[in-house]
JSON list of C-alpha atoms and ligand atoms in Angstrom, two decimals:
[
{"chain": "A", "resi": 485, "resn": "MET", "atom": "CA", "xyz": [-8.90, 12.24, -2.42]},
{"chain": "A", "resi": 486, "resn": "LEU", "atom": "CA", "xyz": [-8.42, 9.89, -5.34]},
{"chain": "A", "resi": 487, "resn": "ILE", "atom": "CA", "xyz": [-8.75, 6.14, -4.91]},
{"chain": "A", "resi": 488, "resn": "GLY", "atom": "CA", "xyz": [-7.26, 3.80, -7.48]},
{"chain": "A", "resi": 489, "resn": "VAL", "atom": "CA", "xyz": [-9.15, 0.60, -8.15]},
{"chain": "A", "resi": 490, "resn": "LEU", "atom": "CA", "xyz": [-7.05, -2.08, -9.80]},
{"chain": "A", "resi": 491, "resn": "ALA", "atom": "CA", "xyz": [-9.06, -2.84, -12.93]},
{"chain": "A", "resi": 492, "resn": "LEU", "atom": "CA", "xyz": [-7.22, -5.71, -14.58]},
{"chain": "A", "resi": 493, "resn": "GLN", "atom": "CA", "xyz": [-9.90, -8.32, -13.86]},
{"chain": "A", "resi": 494, "resn": "GLY", "atom": "CA", "xyz": [-12.71, -8.96, -11.40]},
{"chain": "A", "resi": 495, "resn": "ALA", "atom": "CA", "xyz": [-15.24, -6.88, -9.49]},
{"chain": "A", "resi": 496, "resn": "PHE", "atom": "CA", "xyz": [-13.69, -3.41, -9.82]},
{"chain": "A", "resi": 497, "resn": "ILE", "atom": "CA", "xyz": [-16.77, -1.59, -11.13]},
{"chain": "A", "resi": 498, "resn": "GLU", "atom": "CA", "xyz": [-18.72, -2.42, -7.97]},
{"chain": "A", "resi": 499, "resn": "HIS", "atom": "CA", "xyz": [-16.00, -0.84, -5.83]},
{"chain": "A", "resi": 500, "resn": "GLN", "atom": "CA", "xyz": [-16.08, 2.27, -7.98]},
{"chain": "A", "resi": 501, "resn": "GLN", "atom": "CA", "xyz": [-19.84, 2.46, -7.58]},
{"chain": "A", "resi": 502, "resn": "MET", "atom": "CA", "xyz": [-19.51, 2.26, -3.81]},
{"chain": "A", "resi": 503, "resn": "LEU", "atom": "CA", "xyz": [-16.91, 5.02, -3.84]},
{"chain": "A", "resi": 504, "resn": "ALA", "atom": "CA", "xyz": [-19.11, 7.18, -6.08]},
{"chain": "A", "resi": 505, "resn": "GLN", "atom": "CA", "xyz": [-21.97, 6.63, -3.66]},
{"chain": "A", "resi": 506, "resn": "LEU", "atom": "CA", "xyz": [-19.70, 8.02, -0.94]},
{"chain": "A", "resi": 507, "resn": "GLY", "atom": "CA", "xyz": [-18.76, 11.00, -3.09]},
{"chain": "A", "resi": 508, "resn": "VAL", "atom": "CA", "xyz": [-15.16, 9.85, -3.53]},
{"chain": "A", "resi": 509, "resn": "ALA", "atom": "CA", "xyz": [-13.35, 10.02, -6.87]},
{"chain": "A", "resi": 510, "resn": "SER", "atom": "CA", "xyz": [-11.84, 6.80, -8.19]},
{"chain": "A", "resi": 511, "resn": "ARG", "atom": "CA", "xyz": [-9.62, 5.85, -11.07]},
{"chain": "A", "resi": 512, "resn": "GLU", "atom": "CA", "xyz": [-9.36, 2.52, -12.86]},
{"chain": "A", "resi": 513, "resn": "VAL", "atom": "CA", "xyz": [-5.77, 1.39, -12.57]},
{"chain": "A", "resi": 514, "resn": "ARG", "atom": "CA", "xyz": [-4.87, -0.58, -15.71]},
{"chain": "A", "resi": 515, "resn": "GLN", "atom": "CA", "xyz": [-1.34, 0.59, -16.33]},
{"chain": "A", "resi": 516, "resn": "ARG", "atom": "CA", "xyz": [1.64, 1.71, -14.29]},
{"chain": "A", "resi": 517, "resn": "LYS", "atom": "CA", "xyz": [1.02, 5.36, -15.01]},
{"chain": "A", "resi": 518, "resn": "HIS", "atom": "CA", "xyz": [-2.42, 5.15, -13.43]},
{"chain": "A", "resi": 519, "resn": "LEU", "atom": "CA", "xyz": [-0.73, 4.62, -10.06]},
{"chain": "A", "resi": 520, "resn": "ASP", "atom": "CA", "xyz": [0.62, 8.18, -10.10]},
{"chain": "A", "resi": 521, "resn": "GLY", "atom": "CA", "xyz": [-1.17, 10.46, -7.69]},
{"chain": "A", "resi": 522, "resn": "ILE", "atom": "CA", "xyz": [-3.56, 7.98, -6.09]},
{"chain": "A", "resi": 523, "resn": "ASP", "atom": "CA", "xyz": [-4.09, 8.26, -2.34]},
{"chain": "A", "resi": 524, "resn": "GLY", "atom": "CA", "xyz": [-5.19, 4.68, -1.81]},
{"chain": "A", "resi": 525, "resn": "LEU", "atom": "CA", "xyz": [-5.64, 1.48, -3.81]},
{"chain": "A", "resi": 526, "resn": "ILE", "atom": "CA", "xyz": [-8.33, -1.18, -3.80]},
{"chain": "A", "resi": 527, "resn": "ILE", "atom": "CA", "xyz": [-7.50, -4.60, -5.22]},
{"chain": "A", "resi": 528, "resn": "PRO", "atom": "CA", "xyz": [-10.84, -6.26, -6.03]},
{"chain": "A", "resi": 529, "resn": "GLY", "atom": "CA", "xyz": [-12.04, -9.81, -5.97]},
{"chain": "A", "resi": 530, "resn": "GLY", "atom": "CA", "xyz": [-11.70, -11.93, -9.07]},
{"chain": "A", "resi": 531, "resn": "GLU", "atom": "CA", "xyz": [-9.09, -14.58, -9.77]},
{"chain": "A", "resi": 532, "resn": "SER", "atom": "CA", "xyz": [-5.85, -13.94, -7.94]},
{"chain": "A", "resi": 533, "resn": "THR", "atom": "CA", "xyz": [-3.68, -15.98, -10.31]},
{"chain": "A", "resi": 534, "resn": "THR", "atom": "CA", "xyz": [-5.01, -14.03, -13.29]},
{"chain": "A", "resi": 535, "resn": "ILE", "atom": "CA", "xyz": [-4.61, -10.66, -11.60]},
{"chain": "A", "resi": 536, "resn": "GLY", "atom": "CA", "xyz": [-1.07, -11.62, -10.51]},
{"chain": "A", "resi": 537, "resn": "LYS", "atom": "CA", "xyz": [-0.13, -12.70, -14.05]},
{"chain": "A", "resi": 538, "resn": "LEU", "atom": "CA", "xyz": [-1.49, -9.46, -15.47]},
{"chain": "A", "resi": 539, "resn": "LEU", "atom": "CA", "xyz": [0.41, -7.42, -12.86]},
{"chain": "A", "resi": 540, "resn": "ASP", "atom": "CA", "xyz": [3.61, -9.18, -13.97]},
{"chain": "A", "resi": 541, "resn": "LEU", "atom": "CA", "xyz": [2.84, -8.81, -17.66]},
{"chain": "A", "resi": 542, "resn": "LEU", "atom": "CA", "xyz": [2.19, -5.10, -17.29]},
{"chain": "A", "resi": 543, "resn": "ASP", "atom": "CA", "xyz": [5.29, -4.56, -15.11]},
{"chain": "A", "resi": 544, "resn": "MET", "atom": "CA", "xyz": [3.10, -3.40, -12.26]},
{"chain": "A", "resi": 545, "resn": "THR", "atom": "CA", "xyz": [3.93, -5.92, -9.53]},
{"chain": "A", "resi": 546, "resn": "GLU", "atom": "CA", "xyz": [7.00, -4.13, -8.23]},
{"chain": "A", "resi": 547, "resn": "PRO", "atom": "CA", "xyz": [5.55, -0.59, -8.50]},
{"chain": "A", "resi": 548, "resn": "VAL", "atom": "CA", "xyz": [2.45, -1.61, -6.53]},
{"chain": "A", "resi": 549, "resn": "ARG", "atom": "CA", "xyz": [4.61, -3.44, -3.97]},
{"chain": "A", "resi": 550, "resn": "ALA", "atom": "CA", "xyz": [6.83, -0.37, -3.60]},
{"chain": "A", "resi": 551, "resn": "LEU", "atom": "CA", "xyz": [3.82, 1.88, -3.04]},
{"chain": "A", "resi": 552, "resn": "GLY", "atom": "CA", "xyz": [2.53, -0.47, -0.37]},
{"chain": "A", "resi": 553, "resn": "ARG", "atom": "CA", "xyz": [5.92, -0.55, 1.35]},
{"chain": "A", "resi": 554, "resn": "ASP", "atom": "CA", "xyz": [5.94, 3.25, 1.27]},
{"chain": "A", "resi": 555, "resn": "GLY", "atom": "CA", "xyz": [2.70, 3.26, 3.21]},
{"chain": "A", "resi": 556, "resn": "LEU", "atom": "CA", "xyz": [0.04, 3.71, 0.52]},
{"chain": "A", "resi": 557, "resn": "PRO", "atom": "CA", "xyz": [-3.23, 2.44, 2.03]},
{"chain": "A", "resi": 558, "resn": "ILE", "atom": "CA", "xyz": [-4.22, -0.71, 0.14]},
{"chain": "A", "resi": 559, "resn": "TRP", "atom": "CA", "xyz": [-7.37, -2.77, 0.64]},
{"chain": "A", "resi": 560, "resn": "GLY", "atom": "CA", "xyz": [-7.65, -6.21, -0.91]},
{"chain": "A", "resi": 561, "resn": "THR", "atom": "CA", "xyz": [-10.99, -7.99, -1.11]},
{"chain": "A", "resi": 562, "resn": "CYS", "atom": "CA", "xyz": [-11.08, -11.74, -1.73]},
{"chain": "A", "resi": 563, "resn": "ALA", "atom": "CA", "xyz": [-8.62, -12.29, -4.61]},
{"chain": "A", "resi": 564, "resn": "GLY", "atom": "CA", "xyz": [-7.20, -8.91, -3.58]},
{"chain": "A", "resi": 565, "resn": "MET", "atom": "CA", "xyz": [-6.59, -10.28, -0.10]},
{"chain": "A", "resi": 566, "resn": "ILE", "atom": "CA", "xyz": [-4.69, -13.23, -1.61]},
{"chain": "A", "resi": 567, "resn": "LEU", "atom": "CA", "xyz": [-2.54, -10.79, -3.56]},
{"chain": "A", "resi": 568, "resn": "LEU", "atom": "CA", "xyz": [-1.69, -8.85, -0.41]},
{"chain": "A", "resi": 569, "resn": "ALA", "atom": "CA", "xyz": [-0.70, -11.97, 1.51]},
{"chain": "A", "resi": 570, "resn": "ARG", "atom": "CA", "xyz": [2.82, -13.05, 2.34]},
{"chain": "A", "resi": 571, "resn": "ASP", "atom": "CA", "xyz": [2.05, -16.77, 2.10]},
{"chain": "A", "resi": 572, "resn": "VAL", "atom": "CA", "xyz": [-0.51, -18.41, -0.18]},
{"chain": "A", "resi": 573, "resn": "GLY", "atom": "CA", "xyz": [0.92, -21.91, 0.04]},
{"chain": "A", "resi": 574, "resn": "ARG", "atom": "CA", "xyz": [1.55, -22.27, -3.69]},
{"chain": "A", "resi": 575, "resn": "PRO", "atom": "CA", "xyz": [3.60, -20.55, -6.34]},
{"chain": "A", "resi": 576, "resn": "GLN", "atom": "CA", "xyz": [1.76, -17.58, -7.77]},
{"chain": "A", "resi": 577, "resn": "THR", "atom": "CA", "xyz": [2.53, -13.89, -7.97]},
{"chain": "A", "resi": 578, "resn": "VAL", "atom": "CA", "xyz": [1.60, -12.05, -4.80]},
{"chain": "A", "resi": 579, "resn": "LEU", "atom": "CA", "xyz": [2.62, -8.69, -3.42]},
{"chain": "A", "resi": 580, "resn": "GLY", "atom": "CA", "xyz": [3.52, -10.14, -0.02]},
{"chain": "A", "resi": 581, "resn": "LEU", "atom": "CA", "xyz": [2.81, -6.87, 1.76]},
{"chain": "A", "resi": 582, "resn": "LEU", "atom": "CA", "xyz": [0.68, -8.18, 4.60]},
{"chain": "A", "resi": 583, "resn": "ASP", "atom": "CA", "xyz": [2.04, -10.78, 6.99]},
{"chain": "A", "resi": 584, "resn": "ILE", "atom": "CA", "xyz": [-0.81, -13.27, 6.68]},
{"chain": "A", "resi": 585, "resn": "ALA", "atom": "CA", "xyz": [-0.99, -16.84, 5.44]},
{"chain": "A", "resi": 586, "resn": "VAL", "atom": "CA", "xyz": [-4.12, -17.55, 3.41]},
{"chain": "A", "resi": 587, "resn": "ARG", "atom": "CA", "xyz": [-5.78, -20.63, 2.03]},
{"chain": "A", "resi": 588, "resn": "ARG", "atom": "CA", "xyz": [-7.54, -20.16, -1.29]},
{"chain": "A", "resi": 589, "resn": "ASN", "atom": "CA", "xyz": [-11.00, -21.55, -1.99]},
{"chain": "A", "resi": 590, "resn": "ALA", "atom": "CA", "xyz": [-11.16, -22.53, 1.64]},
{"chain": "A", "resi": 591, "resn": "PHE", "atom": "CA", "xyz": [-14.86, -23.28, 1.86]},
{"chain": "A", "resi": 592, "resn": "GLY", "atom": "CA", "xyz": [-14.90, -26.15, -0.63]},
{"chain": "A", "resi": 593, "resn": "ALA", "atom": "CA", "xyz": [-17.28, -26.95, -3.43]},
{"chain": "A", "resi": 594, "resn": "GLN", "atom": "CA", "xyz": [-20.59, -27.01, -1.58]},
{"chain": "A", "resi": 595, "resn": "LEU", "atom": "CA", "xyz": [-19.99, -23.78, 0.19]},
{"chain": "A", "resi": 596, "resn": "ASP", "atom": "CA", "xyz": [-18.32, -22.05, -2.71]},
{"chain": "A", "resi": 597, "resn": "SER", "atom": "CA", "xyz": [-20.55, -19.06, -2.11]},
{"chain": "A", "resi": 598, "resn": "PHE", "atom": "CA", "xyz": [-22.58, -18.05, 0.89]},
{"chain": "A", "resi": 599, "resn": "GLU", "atom": "CA", "xyz": [-23.70, -15.05, 2.87]},
{"chain": "A", "resi": 600, "resn": "THR", "atom": "CA", "xyz": [-23.53, -14.62, 6.60]},
{"chain": "A", "resi": 601, "resn": "PRO", "atom": "CA", "xyz": [-24.01, -11.82, 9.10]},
{"chain": "A", "resi": 602, "resn": "LEU", "atom": "CA", "xyz": [-20.57, -10.97, 10.39]},
{"chain": "A", "resi": 603, "resn": "ALA", "atom": "CA", "xyz": [-19.73, -9.06, 13.55]},
{"chain": "A", "resi": 604, "resn": "ILE", "atom": "CA", "xyz": [-17.03, -6.49, 12.82]},
{"chain": "A", "resi": 605, "resn": "PRO", "atom": "CA", "xyz": [-16.19, -4.86, 16.15]},
{"chain": "A", "resi": 606, "resn": "ALA", "atom": "CA", "xyz": [-14.31, -1.96, 14.52]},
{"chain": "A", "resi": 607, "resn": "LEU", "atom": "CA", "xyz": [-17.50, -0.95, 12.71]},
{"chain": "A", "resi": 608, "resn": "GLY", "atom": "CA", "xyz": [-19.72, -1.29, 15.75]},
{"chain": "A", "resi": 609, "resn": "GLY", "atom": "CA", "xyz": [-23.47, -1.55, 15.38]},
{"chain": "A", "resi": 610, "resn": "GLU", "atom": "CA", "xyz": [-25.21, -4.00, 13.10]},
{"chain": "A", "resi": 611, "resn": "PRO", "atom": "CA", "xyz": [-23.47, -7.11, 11.79]},
{"chain": "A", "resi": 612, "resn": "PHE", "atom": "CA", "xyz": [-22.12, -6.82, 8.27]},
{"chain": "A", "resi": 613, "resn": "ARG", "atom": "CA", "xyz": [-23.78, -8.88, 5.54]},
{"chain": "A", "resi": 614, "resn": "ALA", "atom": "CA", "xyz": [-20.70, -10.67, 4.31]},
{"chain": "A", "resi": 615, "resn": "VAL", "atom": "CA", "xyz": [-20.77, -12.26, 0.84]},
{"chain": "A", "resi": 616, "resn": "PHE", "atom": "CA", "xyz": [-18.22, -15.02, 0.34]},
{"chain": "A", "resi": 617, "resn": "ILE", "atom": "CA", "xyz": [-17.54, -16.17, -3.22]},
{"chain": "A", "resi": 618, "resn": "ARG", "atom": "CA", "xyz": [-15.00, -19.00, -3.55]},
{"chain": "A", "resi": 619, "resn": "ALA", "atom": "CA", "xyz": [-13.38, -17.14, -0.72]},
{"chain": "A", "resi": 620, "resn": "PRO", "atom": "CA", "xyz": [-9.99, -17.57, 0.92]},
{"chain": "A", "resi": 621, "resn": "VAL", "atom": "CA", "xyz": [-9.50, -17.59, 4.67]},
{"chain": "A", "resi": 622, "resn": "ILE", "atom": "CA", "xyz": [-6.65, -16.34, 6.80]},
{"chain": "A", "resi": 623, "resn": "GLU", "atom": "CA", "xyz": [-4.91, -19.26, 8.47]},
{"chain": "A", "resi": 624, "resn": "ALA", "atom": "CA", "xyz": [-2.29, -17.30, 10.36]},
{"chain": "A", "resi": 625, "resn": "ILE", "atom": "CA", "xyz": [-1.41, -13.71, 11.06]},
{"chain": "A", "resi": 626, "resn": "GLY", "atom": "CA", "xyz": [2.01, -12.39, 11.91]},
{"chain": "A", "resi": 627, "resn": "PRO", "atom": "CA", "xyz": [2.96, -10.03, 14.71]},
{"chain": "A", "resi": 628, "resn": "GLY", "atom": "CA", "xyz": [1.69, -6.55, 14.00]},
{"chain": "A", "resi": 629, "resn": "VAL", "atom": "CA", "xyz": [-1.35, -7.84, 12.13]},
{"chain": "A", "resi": 630, "resn": "ARG", "atom": "CA", "xyz": [-4.73, -7.43, 13.79]},
{"chain": "A", "resi": 631, "resn": "THR", "atom": "CA", "xyz": [-7.83, -9.55, 13.28]},
{"chain": "A", "resi": 632, "resn": "VAL", "atom": "CA", "xyz": [-10.72, -7.39, 12.07]},
{"chain": "A", "resi": 633, "resn": "ALA", "atom": "CA", "xyz": [-13.38, -10.09, 11.76]},
{"chain": "A", "resi": 634, "resn": "GLU", "atom": "CA", "xyz": [-13.79, -13.77, 12.32]},
{"chain": "A", "resi": 635, "resn": "LEU", "atom": "CA", "xyz": [-16.54, -16.28, 11.72]},
{"chain": "A", "resi": 636, "resn": "ALA", "atom": "CA", "xyz": [-18.34, -17.91, 14.64]},
{"chain": "A", "resi": 637, "resn": "ASP", "atom": "CA", "xyz": [-15.86, -20.81, 14.56]},
{"chain": "A", "resi": 638, "resn": "GLY", "atom": "CA", "xyz": [-12.89, -18.46, 14.89]},
{"chain": "A", "resi": 639, "resn": "THR", "atom": "CA", "xyz": [-11.84, -18.50, 11.23]},
{"chain": "A", "resi": 640, "resn": "ILE", "atom": "CA", "xyz": [-10.24, -15.13, 10.46]},
{"chain": "A", "resi": 641, "resn": "VAL", "atom": "CA", "xyz": [-11.82, -13.42, 7.44]},
{"chain": "A", "resi": 642, "resn": "ALA", "atom": "CA", "xyz": [-10.52, -9.87, 7.78]},
{"chain": "A", "resi": 643, "resn": "ALA", "atom": "CA", "xyz": [-7.25, -8.43, 9.06]},
{"chain": "A", "resi": 644, "resn": "GLU", "atom": "CA", "xyz": [-5.25, -5.22, 8.98]},
{"chain": "A", "resi": 645, "resn": "SER", "atom": "CA", "xyz": [-1.83, -3.89, 9.62]},
{"chain": "A", "resi": 646, "resn": "GLY", "atom": "CA", "xyz": [-1.37, -0.14, 9.59]},
{"chain": "A", "resi": 647, "resn": "ASP", "atom": "CA", "xyz": [-2.94, 1.08, 6.37]},
{"chain": "A", "resi": 648, "resn": "LEU", "atom": "CA", "xyz": [-3.24, -2.35, 4.79]},
{"chain": "A", "resi": 649, "resn": "LEU", "atom": "CA", "xyz": [-6.64, -4.03, 5.01]},
{"chain": "A", "resi": 650, "resn": "ALA", "atom": "CA", "xyz": [-7.70, -7.46, 3.78]},
{"chain": "A", "resi": 651, "resn": "THR", "atom": "CA", "xyz": [-11.18, -8.97, 3.69]},
{"chain": "A", "resi": 652, "resn": "SER", "atom": "CA", "xyz": [-11.99, -12.38, 2.30]},
{"chain": "A", "resi": 653, "resn": "PHE", "atom": "CA", "xyz": [-15.57, -11.38, 1.43]},
{"chain": "A", "resi": 654, "resn": "HIS", "atom": "CA", "xyz": [-17.07, -8.84, -0.97]},
{"chain": "A", "resi": 655, "resn": "PRO", "atom": "CA", "xyz": [-18.32, -5.66, 0.74]},
{"chain": "A", "resi": 656, "resn": "GLU", "atom": "CA", "xyz": [-18.77, -4.02, -2.67]},
{"chain": "A", "resi": 657, "resn": "LEU", "atom": "CA", "xyz": [-21.64, -6.40, -3.46]},
{"chain": "A", "resi": 658, "resn": "THR", "atom": "CA", "xyz": [-23.81, -5.26, -0.60]},
{"chain": "A", "resi": 659, "resn": "GLY", "atom": "CA", "xyz": [-25.39, -1.88, 0.00]},
{"chain": "A", "resi": 660, "resn": "ASP", "atom": "CA", "xyz": [-23.34, -1.50, 3.18]},
{"chain": "A", "resi": 661, "resn": "THR", "atom": "CA", "xyz": [-20.71, 1.20, 2.76]},
{"chain": "A", "resi": 662, "resn": "ARG", "atom": "CA", "xyz": [-19.21, 0.88, 6.25]},
{"chain": "A", "resi": 663, "resn": "LEU", "atom": "CA", "xyz": [-16.06, -1.01, 5.26]},
{"chain": "A", "resi": 664, "resn": "HIS", "atom": "CA", "xyz": [-15.42, 1.39, 2.39]},
{"chain": "A", "resi": 665, "resn": "GLU", "atom": "CA", "xyz": [-15.75, 4.24, 4.88]},
{"chain": "A", "resi": 666, "resn": "TYR", "atom": "CA", "xyz": [-13.40, 2.41, 7.25]},
{"chain": "A", "resi": 667, "resn": "PHE", "atom": "CA", "xyz": [-10.77, 2.18, 4.52]},
{"chain": "A", "resi": 668, "resn": "LEU", "atom": "CA", "xyz": [-11.32, 5.78, 3.43]},
{"chain": "A", "resi": 669, "resn": "ALA", "atom": "CA", "xyz": [-10.72, 6.91, 7.01]},
{"chain": "A", "resi": 670, "resn": "LYS", "atom": "CA", "xyz": [-7.25, 5.35, 6.81]},
{"chain": "A", "resi": 671, "resn": "VAL", "atom": "CA", "xyz": [-6.62, 7.20, 3.55]},
{"chain": "A", "resi": 672, "resn": "ALA", "atom": "CA", "xyz": [-7.89, 10.49, 4.98]},
{"chain": "A", "resi": 673, "resn": "LYS", "atom": "CA", "xyz": [-5.74, 10.11, 8.08]},
{"chain": "A", "resi": 674, "resn": "ARG", "atom": "CA", "xyz": [-2.63, 9.50, 6.00]},
{"chain": "A", "resi": 675, "resn": "LEU", "atom": "CA", "xyz": [-3.40, 12.54, 3.86]},
{"chain": "A", "resi": 676, "resn": "LEU", "atom": "CA", "xyz": [-3.77, 14.69, 6.99]},
{"chain": "A", "resi": 677, "resn": "VAL", "atom": "CA", "xyz": [-0.50, 13.44, 8.45]},
{"chain": "A", "resi": 678, "resn": "GLY", "atom": "CA", "xyz": [1.22, 14.07, 5.09]},
{"chain": "A", "resi": 679, "resn": "ALA", "atom": "CA", "xyz": [-0.19, 17.60, 4.97]},
{"chain": "A", "resi": 680, "resn": "ALA", "atom": "CA", "xyz": [0.94, 18.29, 8.55]},
{"chain": "A", "resi": 681, "resn": "VAL", "atom": "CA", "xyz": [4.46, 17.05, 7.83]},
{"chain": "A", "resi": 682, "resn": "GLY", "atom": "CA", "xyz": [4.54, 19.07, 4.60]},
{"chain": "A", "resi": 683, "resn": "ALA", "atom": "CA", "xyz": [3.47, 22.19, 6.45]},
{"chain": "A", "resi": 684, "resn": "SER", "atom": "CA", "xyz": [5.99, 21.88, 9.27]},
{"chain": "B", "resi": 892, "resn": "LIG", "atom": "N1", "xyz": [-11.07, -18.03, -5.59]},
{"chain": "B", "resi": 892, "resn": "LIG", "atom": "C1", "xyz": [-10.51, -16.82, -6.05]},
{"chain": "B", "resi": 892, "resn": "LIG", "atom": "C2", "xyz": [-8.98, -16.88, -6.03]},
{"chain": "B", "resi": 892, "resn": "LIG", "atom": "O1", "xyz": [-8.45, -17.78, -5.49]},
{"chain": "B", "resi": 892, "resn": "LIG", "atom": "C3", "xyz": [-10.98, -15.64, -5.26]},
{"chain": "B", "resi": 892, "resn": "LIG", "atom": "C4", "xyz": [-12.45, -15.47, -5.43]},
{"chain": "B", "resi": 892, "resn": "LIG", "atom": "C5", "xyz": [-12.93, -14.07, -5.35]},
{"chain": "B", "resi": 892, "resn": "LIG", "atom": "O2", "xyz": [-12.18, -13.12, -5.44]},
{"chain": "B", "resi": 892, "resn": "LIG", "atom": "N2", "xyz": [-14.23, -13.93, -5.21]},
{"chain": "B", "resi": 892, "resn": "LIG", "atom": "O3", "xyz": [-8.34, -16.01, -6.53]}
]
C-alpha cells in the first residue's frame, strides 16, 4: 500500500510520520507524475487558497479531481477538507469532490486555535483529541454524505462519502493514529475489492 501525501504546502510531514508509525509507505506528491500508482491520497492542512493555486499552476487540479471521481480514497484535513468541498462560498480553486458546504476560518479570531475532546462514534472508545487551527466547519452536507463527528453544539467537523473523508481538525498533530487507521481501512478495502475483481 502506498499513500500519497500532497506536499505542496502545509502539514504534510506530520501525516507522513503518522503513516510511518503505522508501517505504511508514503510518497510526497509534488508533481503530476507522483500521483501514478498511489492507493490513497491525503491532502493536509495549510492554506487552501495557496494549495489550490499551486495545484492549478502545476496542472494537478484536474488529475487529482479525476482520481477522486474514479474512486481513489482521499482524505482532506483542514485546508484539505476545504479543497475537497463542493461549496466554499467564495471563488478559489477546489476539487469539489465531496458534497459539503464549508465555511473557512469559522471559529473567529479569539478561537483561531483550540483543542477539544471529540466523540467520533465510528472510532468507538475514547474521545479524540481534536486540534483545530483556523479551522473550517461544515455548514451543510448533501445526500450521500455522512456526518463522522460533530461538536457539542451540533457543528459538523468531519464527514465522509464512500472513500472520501474530510476532517476540519488536525489528527496528524496528536499521537492518536485512529483516524489514520480509519482512512487506511478504506484504502485496504478498495485494494481488496480491486484484487477480487482483477482475479475474477
Ligand atoms: N484557514 C485555513 C484555510 O482556510 C485552513 C487552516 C488549516 O489548514 N489549519 O485554508
